Structure formats: C-alpha cells, structure tokens
Coordinates of N, CA and C in Angstrom, one line a residue:
M1 N 34.2 5.3 -17.6 CA 33.9 5.1 -16.2 C 32.5 5.5 -15.9
K2 N 32.0 6.7 -16.4 CA 30.7 7.2 -16.2 C 29.6 6.2 -16.7
K3 N 29.9 5.5 -17.9 CA 29.0 4.6 -18.4 C 28.9 3.3 -17.5
F4 N 30.1 2.9 -17.0 CA 30.1 1.8 -16.1 C 29.2 2.1 -14.8
L5 N 29.5 3.3 -14.2 CA 28.7 3.6 -13.0 C 27.2 3.8 -13.3
F6 N 26.9 4.3 -14.5 CA 25.5 4.4 -14.8 C 24.9 3.0 -14.9
L7 N 25.5 2.1 -15.6 CA 25.0 0.8 -15.8 C 24.9 0.0 -14.5
A8 N 25.9 0.2 -13.6 CA 25.9 -0.5 -12.3 C 24.7 0.0 -11.5
S9 N 24.5 1.3 -11.5 CA 23.4 1.9 -10.7 C 22.1 1.4 -11.2
V10 N 21.9 1.2 -12.6 CA 20.7 0.7 -13.1 C 20.4 -0.7 -12.7
L11 N 21.5 -1.5 -12.8 CA 21.4 -2.9 -12.4 C 21.1 -3.1 -10.9
L12 N 21.7 -2.3 -10.1 CA 21.4 -2.4 -8.7 C 20.0 -2.0 -8.4
A13 N 19.5 -1.0 -9.0 CA 18.2 -0.5 -8.8 C 17.2 -1.6 -9.2
S14 N 17.5 -2.3 -10.3 CA 16.5 -3.3 -10.8 C 16.6 -4.6 -10.1
G15 N 17.7 -4.8 -9.3 CA 17.8 -6.1 -8.6 C 18.6 -7.1 -9.3
V16 N 19.1 -6.8 -10.5 CA 19.9 -7.8 -11.3 C 21.1 -8.3 -10.5
V17 N 21.8 -7.3 -9.9 CA 23.1 -7.6 -9.2 C 22.8 -8.3 -7.9
S18 N 21.8 -8.0 -7.2 CA 21.6 -8.5 -5.8 C 21.6 -10.0 -5.8
G19 N 22.5 -10.6 -5.0 CA 22.5 -12.0 -4.8 C 23.0 -12.9 -5.9
A20 N 23.5 -12.2 -7.0 CA 23.8 -13.0 -8.2 C 25.3 -13.2 -8.5
R21 N 26.2 -12.8 -7.6 CA 27.6 -12.8 -7.9 C 28.1 -14.2 -7.9
N22 N 27.7 -15.0 -6.9 CA 28.2 -16.4 -6.8 C 27.1 -17.4 -6.8
L23 N 26.7 -17.8 -8.0 CA 25.7 -18.8 -8.0 C 26.2 -20.2 -7.5
S24 N 25.4 -20.9 -6.8 CA 25.8 -22.2 -6.2 C 25.9 -23.2 -7.4
S25 N 26.6 -24.3 -7.1 CA 26.7 -25.3 -8.1 C 25.4 -26.0 -8.4
E26 N 24.5 -25.9 -7.4 CA 23.1 -26.5 -7.5 C 22.3 -25.7 -8.5
A27 N 22.7 -24.5 -8.8 CA 21.9 -23.6 -9.7 C 22.3 -23.9 -11.2
L28 N 23.4 -24.6 -11.4 CA 23.9 -24.9 -12.7 C 23.4 -26.3 -13.2
G29 N 23.5 -26.5 -14.5 CA 23.1 -27.8 -15.1 C 21.9 -27.6 -16.0
T30 N 21.3 -28.8 -16.4 CA 20.2 -28.8 -17.3 C 19.0 -29.4 -16.6
V31 N 17.9 -28.7 -16.8 CA 16.6 -29.2 -16.2 C 15.6 -29.5 -17.4
K32 N 14.9 -30.6 -17.3 CA 13.9 -30.9 -18.4 C 12.5 -30.8 -17.8
Y33 N 11.7 -30.3 -18.7 CA 10.3 -30.0 -18.3 C 9.3 -30.7 -19.3
A34 N 8.1 -31.0 -18.7 CA 7.0 -31.4 -19.6 C 5.9 -30.3 -19.6
V35 N 5.4 -30.1 -20.8 CA 4.4 -29.1 -21.1 C 3.1 -29.8 -21.3
Q36 N 2.1 -29.5 -20.4 CA 0.8 -30.1 -20.4 C -0.2 -29.2 -20.9
Y37 N -1.1 -29.7 -21.7 CA -2.2 -28.8 -22.3 C -3.5 -29.5 -21.9
K38 N -4.4 -28.7 -21.3 CA -5.8 -29.1 -21.0 C -6.8 -28.3 -21.7
W39 N -7.8 -29.0 -22.3 CA -8.9 -28.3 -23.0 C -10.0 -29.3 -23.2
G40 N -11.1 -29.1 -22.4 CA -12.2 -30.1 -22.5 C -11.7 -31.4 -22.1
A41 N -11.9 -32.4 -23.0 CA -11.5 -33.8 -22.7 C -10.0 -34.0 -23.0
I42 N -9.3 -33.0 -23.6 CA -7.9 -33.2 -23.9 C -7.1 -32.9 -22.7
N43 N -6.2 -33.8 -22.4 CA -5.2 -33.6 -21.3 C -4.0 -34.3 -21.7
A44 N -3.0 -33.6 -22.3 CA -1.9 -34.3 -22.9 C -0.6 -33.5 -22.8
T45 N 0.5 -34.3 -22.8 CA 1.8 -33.6 -22.8 C 2.0 -33.3 -24.3
V46 N 2.2 -32.0 -24.6 CA 2.3 -31.5 -25.9 C 3.6 -31.0 -26.3
A47 N 4.5 -30.9 -25.3 CA 5.9 -30.4 -25.7 C 6.8 -30.8 -24.5
T48 N 8.1 -30.9 -24.9 CA 9.1 -31.1 -23.9 C 10.1 -29.9 -24.0
A49 N 10.7 -29.6 -22.9 CA 11.6 -28.4 -22.9 C 12.8 -28.8 -22.0
S50 N 14.0 -28.2 -22.4 CA 15.2 -28.3 -21.6 C 15.8 -27.0 -21.5
I51 N 16.3 -26.6 -20.3 CA 16.9 -25.3 -20.1 C 18.2 -25.6 -19.3
S52 N 19.3 -25.1 -19.9 CA 20.6 -25.3 -19.2 C 21.2 -24.0 -18.8
L53 N 22.1 -24.1 -17.8 CA 22.9 -22.9 -17.4 C 24.2 -23.4 -16.9
E54 N 25.3 -22.9 -17.6 CA 26.6 -23.3 -17.3 C 27.6 -22.1 -17.4
K55 N 28.7 -22.2 -16.7 CA 29.8 -21.2 -16.8 C 30.4 -21.3 -18.2
G56 N 30.8 -20.1 -18.7 CA 31.5 -20.1 -20.0 C 32.2 -18.8 -20.2
E57 N 32.5 -18.5 -21.5 CA 33.3 -17.3 -21.8 C 32.8 -16.8 -23.2
R58 N 32.6 -15.5 -23.3 CA 32.3 -14.9 -24.6 C 33.0 -13.6 -24.7
D59 N 33.7 -13.4 -25.8 CA 34.5 -12.2 -26.1 C 35.4 -11.9 -24.9
D60 N 36.1 -12.9 -24.3 CA 37.0 -12.7 -23.2 C 36.3 -12.3 -21.9
Q61 N 35.0 -12.4 -21.9 CA 34.2 -12.1 -20.7 C 33.7 -13.3 -20.0
A62 N 33.8 -13.4 -18.7 CA 33.3 -14.6 -18.0 C 31.7 -14.5 -18.0
V63 N 31.1 -15.5 -18.5 CA 29.6 -15.4 -18.6 C 29.0 -16.7 -18.1
Y64 N 27.7 -16.7 -17.9 CA 26.9 -17.9 -17.8 C 26.2 -18.1 -19.2
H65 N 26.2 -19.3 -19.7 CA 25.6 -19.6 -21.0 C 24.4 -20.4 -20.7
S66 N 23.3 -20.0 -21.3 CA 22.0 -20.7 -21.1 C 21.4 -21.1 -22.5
K67 N 20.9 -22.3 -22.6 CA 20.3 -22.7 -23.9 C 19.0 -23.3 -23.6
A68 N 18.0 -22.9 -24.3 CA 16.6 -23.5 -24.2 C 16.2 -24.2 -25.5
L69 N 15.6 -25.3 -25.3 CA 15.1 -26.1 -26.5 C 13.7 -26.5 -26.1
I70 N 12.7 -26.1 -26.9 CA 11.3 -26.6 -26.8 C 10.9 -27.4 -28.0
Q71 N 10.5 -28.6 -27.9 CA 10.1 -29.4 -29.0 C 8.6 -29.7 -28.8
T72 N 7.8 -29.4 -29.8 CA 6.4 -29.4 -29.7 C 5.8 -30.5 -30.5
T73 N 4.6 -30.9 -30.1 CA 3.8 -31.8 -31.0 C 2.8 -31.0 -31.8
P74 N 2.3 -31.5 -32.9 CA 1.5 -30.7 -33.9 C 0.4 -30.0 -33.2
I75 N -0.3 -30.5 -32.2 CA -1.5 -29.9 -31.6 C -1.1 -28.6 -30.9
F76 N 0.2 -28.4 -30.6 CA 0.5 -27.2 -29.8 C 1.3 -26.2 -30.7
K77 N 1.5 -26.5 -31.9 CA 2.2 -25.5 -32.8 C 1.5 -24.2 -33.0
L78 N 0.1 -24.3 -32.9 CA -0.6 -23.1 -33.0 C -0.2 -22.1 -31.9
F79 N 0.1 -22.6 -30.7 CA 0.4 -21.7 -29.6 C 1.9 -21.3 -29.5
V80 N 2.8 -22.1 -29.9 CA 4.2 -21.8 -29.8 C 5.0 -21.8 -31.1
G81 N 4.3 -22.0 -32.2 CA 5.0 -22.0 -33.5 C 5.8 -23.3 -33.7
S82 N 6.9 -23.2 -34.4 CA 7.8 -24.4 -34.6 C 8.6 -24.6 -33.3
D83 N 9.4 -25.7 -33.4 CA 10.3 -25.9 -32.2 C 11.1 -24.6 -32.0
Y84 N 11.4 -24.4 -30.7 CA 12.1 -23.2 -30.3 C 13.4 -23.4 -29.7
V85 N 14.4 -22.8 -30.3 CA 15.8 -22.9 -29.8 C 16.3 -21.5 -29.5
A86 N 16.9 -21.2 -28.3 CA 17.4 -19.9 -28.0 C 18.6 -20.0 -27.1
E87 N 19.5 -19.1 -27.2 CA 20.7 -19.1 -26.3 C 20.9 -17.7 -25.8
T88 N 21.3 -17.6 -24.5 CA 21.5 -16.3 -23.9 C 22.8 -16.3 -23.1
Y89 N 23.5 -15.2 -23.0 CA 24.7 -15.1 -22.3 C 24.6 -14.0 -21.2
L90 N 24.9 -14.4 -20.0 CA 24.7 -13.4 -18.9 C 26.1 -13.2 -18.2
A91 N 26.4 -12.0 -17.8 CA 27.7 -11.7 -17.2 C 27.7 -12.4 -15.8
Q92 N 28.8 -13.1 -15.5 CA 29.0 -13.8 -14.2 C 29.0 -12.8 -13.1
S93 N 29.4 -11.6 -13.3 CA 29.6 -10.6 -12.2 C 28.2 -10.2 -11.7
N94 N 27.2 -10.1 -12.5 CA 25.9 -9.5 -12.0 C 24.7 -10.1 -12.7
L95 N 24.9 -11.1 -13.6 CA 23.8 -11.8 -14.3 C 23.1 -10.8 -15.3
A96 N 23.7 -9.7 -15.6 CA 23.1 -8.8 -16.7 C 23.2 -9.5 -18.0
P97 N 22.2 -9.4 -18.9 CA 22.3 -10.0 -20.2 C 23.4 -9.4 -21.0
V98 N 24.0 -10.2 -21.8 CA 25.1 -9.8 -22.7 C 24.7 -10.0 -24.2
Y99 N 24.1 -11.1 -24.5 CA 23.8 -11.5 -25.9 C 22.7 -12.5 -25.9
F100 N 21.8 -12.4 -26.9 CA 20.8 -13.4 -27.1 C 20.6 -13.7 -28.5
I101 N 20.3 -15.0 -28.9 CA 20.0 -15.3 -30.3 C 19.0 -16.4 -30.3
N102 N 18.0 -16.2 -31.2 CA 16.9 -17.2 -31.4 C 16.9 -17.5 -32.9
P103 N 17.6 -18.5 -33.4 CA 17.5 -18.8 -34.8 C 16.3 -19.6 -35.2
F104 N 15.7 -19.4 -36.4 CA 14.5 -20.1 -36.8 C 14.6 -20.3 -38.3
T105 N 13.8 -21.3 -38.8 CA 13.6 -21.5 -40.2 C 12.2 -21.3 -40.6
K106 N 12.0 -20.4 -41.6 CA 10.7 -20.1 -42.1 C 10.7 -20.1 -43.6
N107 N 9.8 -20.9 -44.2 CA 9.8 -21.0 -45.7 C 11.1 -21.3 -46.3
G108 N 11.9 -22.2 -45.6 CA 13.2 -22.6 -46.1 C 14.3 -21.6 -45.9
F109 N 14.0 -20.4 -45.3 CA 15.0 -19.4 -45.0 C 15.5 -19.5 -43.5
E110 N 16.8 -19.3 -43.3 CA 17.3 -19.3 -42.0 C 17.3 -17.9 -41.4
G111 N 16.4 -17.7 -40.5 CA 16.3 -16.3 -39.9 C 16.8 -16.3 -38.5
K112 N 16.6 -15.1 -37.9 CA 17.1 -15.0 -36.5 C 16.5 -13.8 -35.8
F113 N 16.3 -13.9 -34.5 CA 16.1 -12.7 -33.6 C 17.3 -12.6 -32.7
Q114 N 18.0 -11.5 -32.7 CA 19.2 -11.3 -32.0 C 19.3 -10.0 -31.2
Y115 N 19.8 -10.0 -30.0 CA 19.9 -8.8 -29.2 C 21.3 -8.7 -28.6
E116 N 22.0 -7.6 -28.9 CA 23.3 -7.3 -28.3 C 23.1 -6.3 -27.2
Y117 N 23.4 -6.6 -26.0 CA 23.3 -5.7 -24.9 C 24.6 -4.9 -24.7
N118 N 24.6 -3.7 -25.3 CA 25.8 -2.9 -25.4 C 25.9 -1.9 -24.3
A119 N 26.8 -2.2 -23.4 CA 27.0 -1.3 -22.2 C 27.7 0.0 -22.6
D120 N 28.4 0.1 -23.7 CA 29.1 1.3 -24.2 C 28.0 2.3 -24.6
T121 N 27.0 1.9 -25.4 CA 26.0 2.8 -25.9 C 24.8 2.8 -25.0
Q122 N 24.7 2.0 -24.0 CA 23.6 1.9 -23.1 C 22.3 1.6 -23.9
K123 N 22.5 0.7 -25.0 CA 21.4 0.3 -25.8 C 21.4 -1.2 -26.0
I124 N 20.2 -1.7 -26.2 CA 20.0 -3.1 -26.7 C 19.9 -3.0 -28.2
E125 N 20.8 -3.6 -28.9 CA 20.8 -3.5 -30.4 C 20.1 -4.8 -30.9
S126 N 18.9 -4.6 -31.5 CA 18.1 -5.7 -32.0 C 18.3 -5.9 -33.5
T127 N 18.4 -7.1 -33.9 CA 18.5 -7.4 -35.4 C 17.5 -8.6 -35.6
T128 N 16.6 -8.3 -36.5 CA 15.6 -9.3 -36.9 C 15.8 -9.6 -38.4
V129 N 16.0 -10.9 -38.7 CA 16.2 -11.3 -40.1 C 15.2 -12.4 -40.4
K130 N 14.3 -12.0 -41.3 CA 13.2 -12.9 -41.7 C 13.3 -13.3 -43.2
G131 N 14.2 -12.7 -43.9 CA 14.4 -13.0 -45.3 C 15.6 -12.2 -45.9
P132 N 16.0 -12.5 -47.1 CA 17.2 -11.8 -47.7 C 17.0 -10.3 -47.8
Q133 N 15.8 -9.9 -48.0 CA 15.5 -8.4 -48.1 C 14.6 -8.0 -46.9
D134 N 14.6 -8.8 -45.9 CA 13.7 -8.5 -44.7 C 14.6 -8.5 -43.4
V135 N 15.4 -7.4 -43.3 CA 16.2 -7.3 -42.1 C 15.9 -6.0 -41.4
V136 N 15.5 -6.1 -40.1 CA 15.1 -4.9 -39.3 C 16.0 -4.7 -38.1
K137 N 16.5 -3.5 -38.0 CA 17.4 -3.2 -36.9 C 16.6 -2.2 -36.0
E138 N 16.7 -2.4 -34.7 CA 16.0 -1.5 -33.7 C 16.9 -1.4 -32.5
T139 N 16.6 -0.4 -31.7 CA 17.3 -0.3 -30.4 C 16.3 -0.1 -29.3
F140 N 16.7 -0.6 -28.1 CA 15.8 -0.5 -26.9 C 16.7 -0.1 -25.8
P141 N 16.2 0.6 -24.8 CA 17.1 1.0 -23.7 C 17.6 -0.1 -22.9
L142 N 18.9 0.0 -22.5 CA 19.6 -0.9 -21.6 C 19.4 -0.4 -20.2
N143 N 18.3 -0.8 -19.6 CA 17.9 -0.2 -18.3 C 17.8 -1.3 -17.2
G144 N 18.1 -2.5 -17.5 CA 18.0 -3.5 -16.5 C 16.7 -4.2 -16.3
R145 N 15.7 -3.6 -17.0 CA 14.3 -4.1 -16.9 C 13.7 -4.4 -18.3
T146 N 14.6 -4.4 -19.3 CA 14.2 -4.8 -20.7 C 15.1 -5.9 -21.1
M147 N 14.5 -7.0 -21.5 CA 15.3 -8.2 -21.8 C 14.5 -9.3 -22.5
D148 N 15.2 -10.2 -23.1 CA 14.6 -11.3 -23.9 C 14.0 -12.3 -22.9
L149 N 13.2 -13.2 -23.4 CA 12.5 -14.2 -22.5 C 13.4 -15.1 -21.7
L150 N 14.5 -15.6 -22.3 CA 15.4 -16.5 -21.6 C 16.1 -15.8 -20.5
S151 N 16.6 -14.6 -20.8 CA 17.3 -13.8 -19.8 C 16.3 -13.5 -18.6
L152 N 15.0 -13.2 -19.0 CA 14.0 -12.9 -18.0 C 13.8 -14.1 -17.1
L153 N 13.8 -15.3 -17.7 CA 13.6 -16.5 -16.9 C 14.7 -16.6 -15.8
H154 N 15.9 -16.3 -16.1 CA 17.0 -16.3 -15.1 C 16.9 -15.1 -14.1
F155 N 16.4 -14.0 -14.6 CA 16.2 -12.8 -13.8 C 15.2 -13.2 -12.7
I156 N 14.1 -13.9 -13.1 CA 13.1 -14.4 -12.2 C 13.7 -15.4 -11.2
R157 N 14.6 -16.2 -11.6 CA 15.2 -17.2 -10.8 C 16.0 -16.6 -9.6
F158 N 16.7 -15.6 -9.9 CA 17.8 -15.1 -9.0 C 17.5 -13.8 -8.4
R159 N 16.5 -13.0 -8.8 CA 16.3 -11.7 -8.2 C 15.6 -12.0 -6.8
D160 N 16.0 -11.1 -5.8 CA 15.5 -11.2 -4.5 C 14.2 -10.3 -4.5
F161 N 13.1 -10.9 -4.0 CA 11.8 -10.3 -3.8 C 11.4 -10.3 -2.3
S162 N 10.6 -9.3 -2.0 CA 10.1 -9.3 -0.6 C 8.6 -8.9 -0.8
A163 N 7.8 -9.3 0.3 CA 6.4 -9.1 0.2 C 6.0 -7.7 0.1
S164 N 6.8 -6.7 0.5 CA 6.5 -5.3 0.4 C 6.8 -4.7 -0.9
D165 N 7.5 -5.4 -1.8 CA 7.8 -4.9 -3.1 C 6.6 -4.6 -4.0
K166 N 6.6 -3.5 -4.7 CA 5.6 -3.1 -5.6 C 5.8 -3.9 -6.9
P167 N 4.8 -4.1 -7.7 CA 5.1 -4.8 -9.0 C 6.2 -4.2 -9.8
L168 N 7.0 -5.0 -10.4 CA 8.2 -4.5 -11.1 C 7.8 -4.3 -12.6
H169 N 7.9 -3.1 -13.1 CA 7.5 -2.8 -14.5 C 8.7 -3.2 -15.4
M170 N 8.4 -3.9 -16.4 CA 9.4 -4.4 -17.3 C 9.0 -4.3 -18.7
H171 N 9.9 -4.6 -19.6 CA 9.6 -4.8 -21.0 C 10.3 -6.1 -21.5
I172 N 9.5 -6.9 -22.2 CA 10.0 -8.2 -22.7 C 10.2 -8.1 -24.2
L173 N 11.3 -8.6 -24.6 CA 11.7 -8.5 -26.1 C 11.3 -9.9 -26.7
M174 N 10.4 -9.8 -27.6 CA 9.9 -11.0 -28.4 C 9.8 -10.6 -29.8
G175 N 10.3 -11.5 -30.7 CA 10.2 -11.2 -32.1 C 10.7 -9.9 -32.6
G176 N 11.7 -9.3 -31.9 CA 12.2 -8.0 -32.3 C 11.4 -6.9 -31.9
K177 N 10.4 -7.1 -31.0 CA 9.6 -6.0 -30.5 C 9.6 -6.0 -29.0
S178 N 9.2 -4.9 -28.4 CA 9.2 -4.8 -26.9 C 7.7 -4.7 -26.4
F179 N 7.4 -5.5 -25.4 CA 6.1 -5.5 -24.8 C 6.1 -5.3 -23.3
A180 N 5.2 -4.5 -22.8 CA 5.2 -4.1 -21.4 C 4.7 -5.3 -20.6
A181 N 5.2 -5.4 -19.4 CA 4.8 -6.4 -18.4 C 5.1 -6.0 -17.0
T182 N 4.5 -6.6 -16.1 CA 4.8 -6.4 -14.7 C 5.1 -7.8 -14.0
L183 N 6.0 -7.8 -13.1 CA 6.4 -9.0 -12.3 C 6.2 -8.7 -10.9
S184 N 5.6 -9.6 -10.1 CA 5.3 -9.4 -8.7 C 5.4 -10.7 -8.0
L185 N 5.7 -10.6 -6.7 CA 5.7 -11.8 -5.8 C 4.3 -11.9 -5.2
V186 N 3.7 -13.1 -5.4 CA 2.3 -13.4 -4.9 C 2.4 -13.8 -3.4
K187 N 3.2 -14.8 -3.1 CA 3.4 -15.3 -1.8 C 4.5 -16.4 -1.7
Q188 N 4.9 -16.8 -0.5 CA 5.7 -18.0 -0.4 C 4.7 -19.1 -0.3
D189 N 5.1 -20.2 -1.0 CA 4.2 -21.3 -1.2 C 4.9 -22.7 -0.9
S190 N 4.4 -23.4 0.1 CA 5.0 -24.7 0.4 C 4.1 -25.8 0.1
E191 N 2.9 -25.5 -0.5 CA 1.9 -26.5 -0.8 C 1.9 -26.9 -2.3
K192 N 2.2 -26.0 -3.2 CA 2.1 -26.3 -4.6 C 2.9 -27.5 -5.0
F193 N 4.2 -27.5 -4.6 CA 5.1 -28.6 -4.9 C 5.5 -29.2 -3.5
P194 N 4.9 -30.3 -3.1 CA 5.1 -30.8 -1.8 C 6.6 -31.2 -1.6
G195 N 7.1 -30.7 -0.4 CA 8.5 -31.0 -0.1 C 9.5 -29.9 -0.6
R196 N 8.9 -28.9 -1.3 CA 9.7 -27.8 -1.9 C 9.2 -26.5 -1.5
D197 N 9.9 -25.7 -0.7 CA 9.5 -24.3 -0.4 C 9.7 -23.5 -1.7
A198 N 8.7 -22.7 -2.0 CA 8.7 -22.0 -3.3 C 8.3 -20.6 -3.1
D199 N 8.7 -19.7 -4.0 CA 8.1 -18.4 -4.2 C 7.1 -18.5 -5.4
H200 N 5.9 -17.9 -5.2 CA 4.9 -17.9 -6.3 C 5.0 -16.5 -6.8
L201 N 5.3 -16.3 -8.1 CA 5.4 -15.0 -8.7 C 4.3 -14.9 -9.9
L202 N 4.0 -13.7 -10.3 CA 3.0 -13.5 -11.3 C 3.6 -12.6 -12.4
L203 N 3.7 -13.0 -13.6 CA 4.1 -12.2 -14.7 C 2.8 -11.8 -15.5
K204 N 2.6 -10.5 -15.6 CA 1.4 -10.0 -16.4 C 1.9 -9.3 -17.6
M205 N 1.5 -9.7 -18.8 CA 1.9 -9.0 -20.0 C 0.7 -8.2 -20.5
T206 N 0.8 -6.9 -20.6 CA -0.4 -6.1 -20.8 C -0.7 -5.8 -22.2
E207 N 0.2 -6.2 -23.2 CA 0.0 -5.8 -24.6 C -0.3 -7.1 -25.4
R208 N 0.4 -8.2 -25.1 CA 0.1 -9.4 -25.8 C 0.6 -10.5 -24.9
G209 N 0.3 -11.8 -25.2 CA 0.6 -12.9 -24.4 C 1.9 -13.6 -24.8
L210 N 2.3 -14.6 -24.1 CA 3.5 -15.3 -24.3 C 3.5 -16.2 -25.5
M211 N 2.3 -16.7 -25.9 CA 2.1 -17.7 -26.9 C 2.2 -17.0 -28.3
E212 N 2.4 -17.9 -29.3 CA 2.5 -17.5 -30.7 C 1.2 -16.8 -31.2
N213 N 0.1 -17.2 -30.7 CA -1.2 -16.6 -31.1 C -1.6 -15.4 -30.3
G214 N -0.7 -15.0 -29.4 CA -0.9 -13.8 -28.5 C -1.6 -14.1 -27.2
S215 N -2.0 -15.3 -26.9 CA -2.7 -15.6 -25.7 C -1.6 -15.9 -24.6
G216 N -2.1 -16.1 -23.4 CA -1.1 -16.4 -22.3 C -0.6 -15.1 -21.7
N217 N -1.6 -14.2 -21.3 CA -1.2 -12.9 -20.8 C -0.7 -12.9 -19.3
E218 N -1.2 -13.9 -18.6 CA -0.9 -14.0 -17.2 C -0.2 -15.4 -16.9
I219 N 1.0 -15.3 -16.4 CA 1.8 -16.6 -16.2 C 2.1 -16.6 -14.7
D220 N 1.6 -17.7 -14.0 CA 2.0 -17.9 -12.7 C 3.3 -18.8 -12.7
I221 N 4.3 -18.4 -11.8 CA 5.6 -19.0 -11.9 C 5.9 -19.4 -10.4
W222 N 6.5 -20.6 -10.3 CA 7.0 -21.0 -9.0 C 8.4 -21.3 -9.1
R223 N 9.2 -20.8 -8.2 CA 10.7 -21.0 -8.2 C 11.1 -21.5 -6.8
S224 N 12.0 -22.4 -6.8 CA 12.6 -22.9 -5.5 C 13.2 -21.8 -4.7
R225 N 13.0 -22.0 -3.3 CA 13.7 -21.0 -2.4 C 15.0 -21.6 -2.0
G226 N 15.4 -22.8 -2.5 CA 16.7 -23.3 -2.1 C 17.8 -22.8 -2.9
K227 N 19.0 -23.3 -2.7 CA 20.2 -22.8 -3.4 C 20.1 -23.0 -4.9
D228 N 19.3 -23.9 -5.4 CA 19.2 -24.2 -6.8 C 18.4 -23.1 -7.5
R229 N 17.4 -22.5 -6.8 CA 16.5 -21.5 -7.4 C 15.9 -22.0 -8.7
R230 N 15.6 -23.3 -8.8 CA 15.0 -23.8 -10.0 C 13.6 -23.2 -10.2
I231 N 13.3 -23.1 -11.5 CA 11.9 -22.8 -11.9 C 11.2 -24.2 -11.8
L232 N 10.2 -24.3 -10.8 CA 9.6 -25.5 -10.5 C 8.4 -25.7 -11.4
G233 N 7.7 -24.7 -11.8 CA 6.5 -24.8 -12.7 C 6.0 -23.5 -13.1
L234 N 5.2 -23.6 -14.2 CA 4.5 -22.4 -14.8 C 3.0 -22.8 -15.0
E235 N 2.1 -21.9 -15.0 CA 0.8 -22.1 -15.4 C 0.2 -20.9 -16.1
A236 N -0.5 -21.1 -17.2 CA -1.1 -20.0 -17.9 C -2.4 -20.4 -18.6
P237 N -3.5 -19.6 -18.4 CA -4.7 -19.8 -19.2 C -4.4 -19.3 -20.6
L238 N -4.9 -20.0 -21.6 CA -4.7 -19.6 -23.0 C -6.1 -19.2 -23.6
S239 N -6.1 -18.8 -24.9 CA -7.3 -18.4 -25.5 C -8.3 -19.6 -25.6
A240 N -7.7 -20.8 -25.7 CA -8.5 -22.1 -25.6 C -7.7 -23.0 -24.8
G241 N -8.2 -23.3 -23.6 CA -7.5 -24.3 -22.8 C -6.5 -23.7 -21.7
F242 N -5.7 -24.5 -21.2 CA -4.8 -24.2 -20.1 C -3.5 -24.9 -20.2
M243 N -2.4 -24.2 -20.0 CA -1.1 -24.8 -20.1 C -0.4 -24.9 -18.7
S244 N 0.3 -26.0 -18.5 CA 1.1 -26.1 -17.3 C 2.5 -26.7 -17.6
V245 N 3.5 -26.2 -16.9 CA 4.9 -26.7 -17.2 C 5.4 -27.2 -15.8
T246 N 5.9 -28.4 -15.8 CA 6.5 -29.0 -14.6 C 7.8 -29.7 -14.9
I247 N 8.7 -29.8 -13.9 CA 9.9 -30.5 -14.1 C 9.7 -32.0 -14.3
S248 N 10.3 -32.6 -15.4 CA 10.2 -34.0 -15.6 C 11.5 -34.7 -15.3
E249 N 12.6 -34.0 -15.3 CA 13.9 -34.6 -15.0 C 14.8 -33.5 -14.4

C-alpha cells in the first residue's frame, strides 16, 4: 500500500494522472506523418511515420497500447539510423508507462532496448541487448519524469500545462541510457496550423539530441487543444539542415 501511495503521489506531482483517466475516442487510432528535410537546395520527404494508440491488456492490466513505425529513405539514415519500430504500454488508469520495447537488427543480430516500469521496486529496469555477449542491465528511478521516447510523446499529448508552469525537468531513455531534458509550454498558437487551436511546447535536451548523430537538441512541438490532443507537428534544427514533421493522414 505504501508503494502504491508513493507512486500515486509521484504521478500526481508530475502531471501524468491529471486529465488522463478517460481518453476520448478521438484520441485513439492511428495517425500518419510525413518527415520533411531541408538543407540548401534539398527539400524532400525523407521518412514516413505512423503512431497508434488503442485500448488493450497486458498481464491482466487494462492498458493503452501504442506502436510507432518510422520508415526512412537512405538520405536520412544518418540522422535516425535504420527503420524504427517501438511499442509502449500505458496504464489506462493514469497513463503511467508500464513497458516499452524497441527491437532492432544490427549486423544480422536481433537486438532490443527494453524498459520495465516496476511499481513494486519503484525502478525502471532497462535491458539492452546488442549481441550474444553484449547484454547490459541498468536501473533508473520510477519518478514519473523518466521515460522512453514513445511514452514521452503521449505524456506531452495529455499532460495539462499552464502559462505559469516552470519548465518541467525530465530524463529521456534512449539506447539504454538516460538523458536530461526540459519540457515547457511556449504559448497557445492558432496560426501555425490554420483551423486548429494548438499548444506550442518546447523540448530541450541538454546532453544530446534526438537524432542518431546526436543533433536535434531543441524540438518544437504542437499539439491539438481539442479532444484528440493530436501531435500536429514537430520542428528541429539539425547539425546540417532542418527537420519538420506534419500529419499526412
């Protein structure tokens, strides 16, 4: 009971629980995005992405199941590596992450990055497998502000922000490691996406960037203020060029 109360208080303080108990039907389903890359004379769609969110069950627990798939063209593999597939499970009661897996293939070996969010131990149990003899286990604090990228995306979608909020200090789990970041509300924006009222947020990564090559330290994010709370778009300057992501379907 003490562990449950501790976890609940952490989640409430971080804003995970707020407004997340009953997601509207408009918030579920699959959204497809186009990834645009600009650099000098280059202005091309270099990747497609799809992100789903549906109700489900895992280990007898009611969850939301989300899957992300990013398929890249050769020009963009420097920034994002190979095609990216990831799945995350979030508790329906409060949207707290439960489990994440990102399988990948490297040099013919099937590897993975995996995070178990263990409420009993109040730890995130990380397992990185890069080869038969290359298995690394690590733990990170289960504090409501440390999470994988896909869980973070839904955290950004559904957390309530106000103009008076200070930047939220977080840690993002990527590649089996934890990187410091801040998340803040910039302003309400009704001009960026005509006909859509949006919140403009800023994610700053202070140790490395979002991309495979470490660039993309500052990501501007727009989310719908409607019931769907869709991620409408992202923008990020890279070490060479500029990336933007917008809904295609």
